[in-house]
């Protein structure tokens, strides 16, 4: 089965703790993306990576960090500097950075109390 | 930057009726307009898209129309079924050459189809 997996589906953390969200794809896609989704809002881009060992900030990168050491993996760390981390986080990928079609994973719902 | 406005925020229809969701965009250079369907607790799924060189595209019960002059595009679902109930997102992107095609999303429309 080819696709994008995100784990876990639900994640709970205490305020002040860093937490890392997993995103893995076996589609052999070059580009990967992280979005944040809040109720009643569209998806907002956090970070994106066009190729291994390279990534750029999106519209709301503050308080987040990423790495892209392997083509198939693009983990997102939500740091304690993120002021409002509770949200639904979506990972996506596309064949290459110029491809307009993005495919999404099932998401991780993070709750920070 | 690009701004995408989506209306309505909620839409309720009876099974068998048609549903129309509209989006407007601000950047006249945008040339790719996808629509995503998101079911509860899942990631968005691409259901149809249109590029700026086309005015209309159909796929069975769904269609998308694009008016470049007015900078708006719409999703049309005919003969709605309860399984069409979901959140629908529009997006806009400009891509070509060596530029990265960032997607800017609308706010989403919650569609409910009553049996």
XYZ file of C-alpha atoms in Angstrom:
228
model
C 0.000 0.000 0.000
C 1.425 3.366 -0.973
C 0.641 6.470 0.969
C 1.405 8.891 3.740
C 1.293 7.836 7.360
C 1.173 10.081 10.379
C 1.489 8.871 13.897
C 0.082 8.994 16.399
C -3.474 9.985 15.506
C -3.964 11.693 18.876
C -1.209 13.227 20.987
C -1.425 14.867 24.382
C 1.315 16.970 25.979
C 1.810 19.275 28.889
C 2.555 22.910 28.242
C 6.292 23.595 28.055
C 7.205 20.252 26.501
C 8.486 19.791 22.984
C 6.724 17.149 20.910
C 7.611 15.562 17.575
C 5.005 14.501 15.026
C 5.892 11.769 12.589
C 5.262 11.820 8.832
C 6.373 9.002 6.539
C 5.645 8.448 2.847
C 6.429 5.554 0.534
C 5.324 7.315 -2.639
C 8.878 8.245 -3.606
C 7.815 11.893 -3.580
C 10.515 14.558 -3.434
C 8.482 17.329 -1.797
C 6.822 17.233 1.611
C 4.767 19.762 3.551
C 3.384 20.437 7.003
C 0.100 22.266 7.514
C -1.808 23.329 10.559
C -5.610 23.256 10.621
C -7.724 25.130 13.167
C -11.535 25.041 13.413
C -13.204 27.245 10.820
C -9.925 28.021 9.086
C -8.213 26.784 6.021
C -4.919 24.965 6.060
C -1.866 27.082 6.822
C 1.612 26.101 5.703
C 4.183 25.622 8.460
C 7.234 24.252 6.621
C 7.978 22.588 3.336
C 10.848 20.584 1.925
C 11.570 20.342 -1.774
C 14.353 17.811 -1.466
C 16.307 15.842 1.119
C 18.405 17.969 3.483
C 16.568 21.121 2.454
C 13.518 22.865 3.911
C 11.962 26.335 3.986
C 9.656 28.198 6.311
C 6.037 28.542 5.395
C 3.588 31.179 6.600
C 3.505 30.205 10.288
C 6.892 28.631 11.084
C 7.469 30.328 14.447
C 7.638 27.802 17.269
C 8.137 24.836 14.927
C 11.160 22.999 13.553
C 11.627 20.241 10.968
C 14.273 17.994 9.521
C 14.538 16.118 6.236
C 17.330 13.596 6.603
C 15.578 10.940 4.530
C 13.400 11.253 1.461
C 10.544 9.354 3.041
C 10.482 11.133 6.415
C 9.661 14.722 7.415
C 9.147 15.004 11.194
C 7.746 18.169 12.743
C 8.718 19.325 16.236
C 6.312 21.604 18.060
C 8.442 23.497 20.541
C 7.471 25.176 23.777
C 7.884 28.486 21.943
C 4.703 27.815 19.953
C 2.118 29.889 21.800
C -0.988 28.028 20.693
C 0.047 24.496 19.712
C -3.296 22.707 20.072
C -4.428 21.957 16.515
C -4.827 19.324 13.828
C -1.549 18.829 11.941
C -1.467 17.550 8.386
C 1.466 16.289 6.395
C 1.392 16.210 2.601
C 3.663 15.282 -0.255
C 3.961 15.868 -3.978
C 5.977 14.138 -6.674
C 8.295 17.096 -6.974
C 8.309 20.747 -5.858
C 6.787 21.914 -9.134
C 3.954 19.418 -8.989
C 0.703 21.100 -8.081
C -1.019 17.977 -6.748
C -0.489 17.427 -3.068
C -1.542 14.266 -1.245
C -2.358 14.404 2.432
C -1.856 12.059 5.336
C -4.587 11.320 7.902
C -3.382 13.966 10.363
C -2.389 14.138 14.020
C -4.533 15.933 16.553
C -2.275 17.537 19.168
C -3.697 18.734 22.458
C -1.501 20.714 24.823
C -2.784 21.461 28.322
C 0.351 37.358 -1.340
C -2.614 35.324 -2.510
C -5.860 35.463 -0.559
C -8.689 32.986 -1.079
C -12.187 33.588 0.234
C -14.681 30.697 0.335
C -18.465 30.842 0.742
C -20.673 29.673 2.280
C -19.075 28.422 5.485
C -21.904 25.930 5.953
C -24.311 24.455 3.419
C -27.231 22.156 4.101
C -29.105 20.408 1.274
C -31.560 17.571 0.806
C -30.403 14.382 -0.827
C -30.705 14.697 -4.589
C -30.352 18.491 -4.621
C -27.367 20.319 -6.058
C -24.720 22.081 -3.984
C -22.549 24.983 -5.078
C -19.507 26.338 -3.236
C -17.759 29.480 -4.434
C -14.245 30.816 -4.006
C -12.619 34.074 -5.006
C -8.906 34.690 -5.280
C -6.844 37.847 -5.342
C -3.748 37.076 -7.412
C -4.476 37.165 -11.126
C -1.302 35.123 -11.722
C -2.778 32.063 -9.977
C -3.226 29.274 -12.484
C -4.178 26.129 -10.601
C -7.330 25.630 -8.544
C -7.884 22.326 -6.700
C -10.785 21.255 -4.529
C -10.318 18.974 -1.534
C -12.855 16.936 0.431
C -12.121 16.259 4.092
C -14.120 13.715 6.034
C -14.234 13.845 9.809
C -10.895 13.001 11.390
C -9.155 12.428 8.063
C -6.812 14.314 5.803
C -8.089 16.238 2.765
C -8.477 14.305 -0.465
C -8.111 15.922 -3.871
C -11.413 15.480 -5.728
C -11.073 17.727 -8.764
C -8.864 20.515 -10.051
C -8.809 23.015 -12.877
C -6.097 24.987 -14.561
C -6.382 28.500 -15.887
C -6.469 27.481 -19.529
C -9.798 25.690 -18.992
C -13.189 27.177 -18.097
C -14.945 24.076 -16.856
C -14.136 20.505 -15.881
C -16.480 17.656 -14.986
C -16.047 14.314 -13.282
C -19.298 12.406 -12.888
C -21.403 14.331 -10.344
C -18.866 17.039 -9.618
C -17.775 19.945 -11.762
C -15.639 23.020 -11.346
C -15.991 26.284 -13.233
C -13.446 29.069 -13.462
C -13.972 32.731 -14.319
C -10.517 34.267 -14.683
C -11.843 37.750 -15.373
C -13.813 37.853 -12.153
C -11.207 35.751 -10.313
C -13.601 33.219 -8.939
C -14.177 29.508 -9.252
C -16.928 27.222 -8.057
C -17.534 23.591 -7.156
C -20.811 22.076 -8.278
C -22.106 18.778 -6.896
C -25.238 17.369 -8.502
C -27.551 14.656 -7.186
C -26.045 14.947 -3.734
C -25.837 11.890 -1.519
C -25.349 11.593 2.269
C -21.791 10.399 1.687
C -21.027 13.768 0.102
C -21.296 15.273 3.598
C -17.835 16.599 4.486
C -15.761 19.760 4.635
C -14.736 21.058 1.231
C -11.722 23.299 0.684
C -10.749 25.278 -2.356
C -7.203 26.409 -2.998
C -5.260 28.508 -5.458
C -1.695 28.317 -6.647
C 0.571 29.874 -9.203
C 3.269 27.667 -10.517
C 5.372 27.314 -13.544
C 8.969 27.372 -14.575
C 11.140 27.068 -11.502
C 8.736 28.551 -8.946
C 7.339 26.465 -6.137
C 3.565 26.235 -6.344
C 2.385 27.128 -2.857
C -1.265 26.315 -2.209
C -3.356 28.991 -0.499
C -6.533 27.501 0.967
C -9.992 28.877 1.529
C -11.597 28.631 4.950
C -13.672 25.556 4.139
C -17.368 24.760 3.683
C -19.176 22.226 5.851
C -21.614 20.445 3.531
C -24.409 18.419 5.096
C -26.649 16.289 2.893
C -29.856 15.231 4.624
C -31.388 11.896 3.574
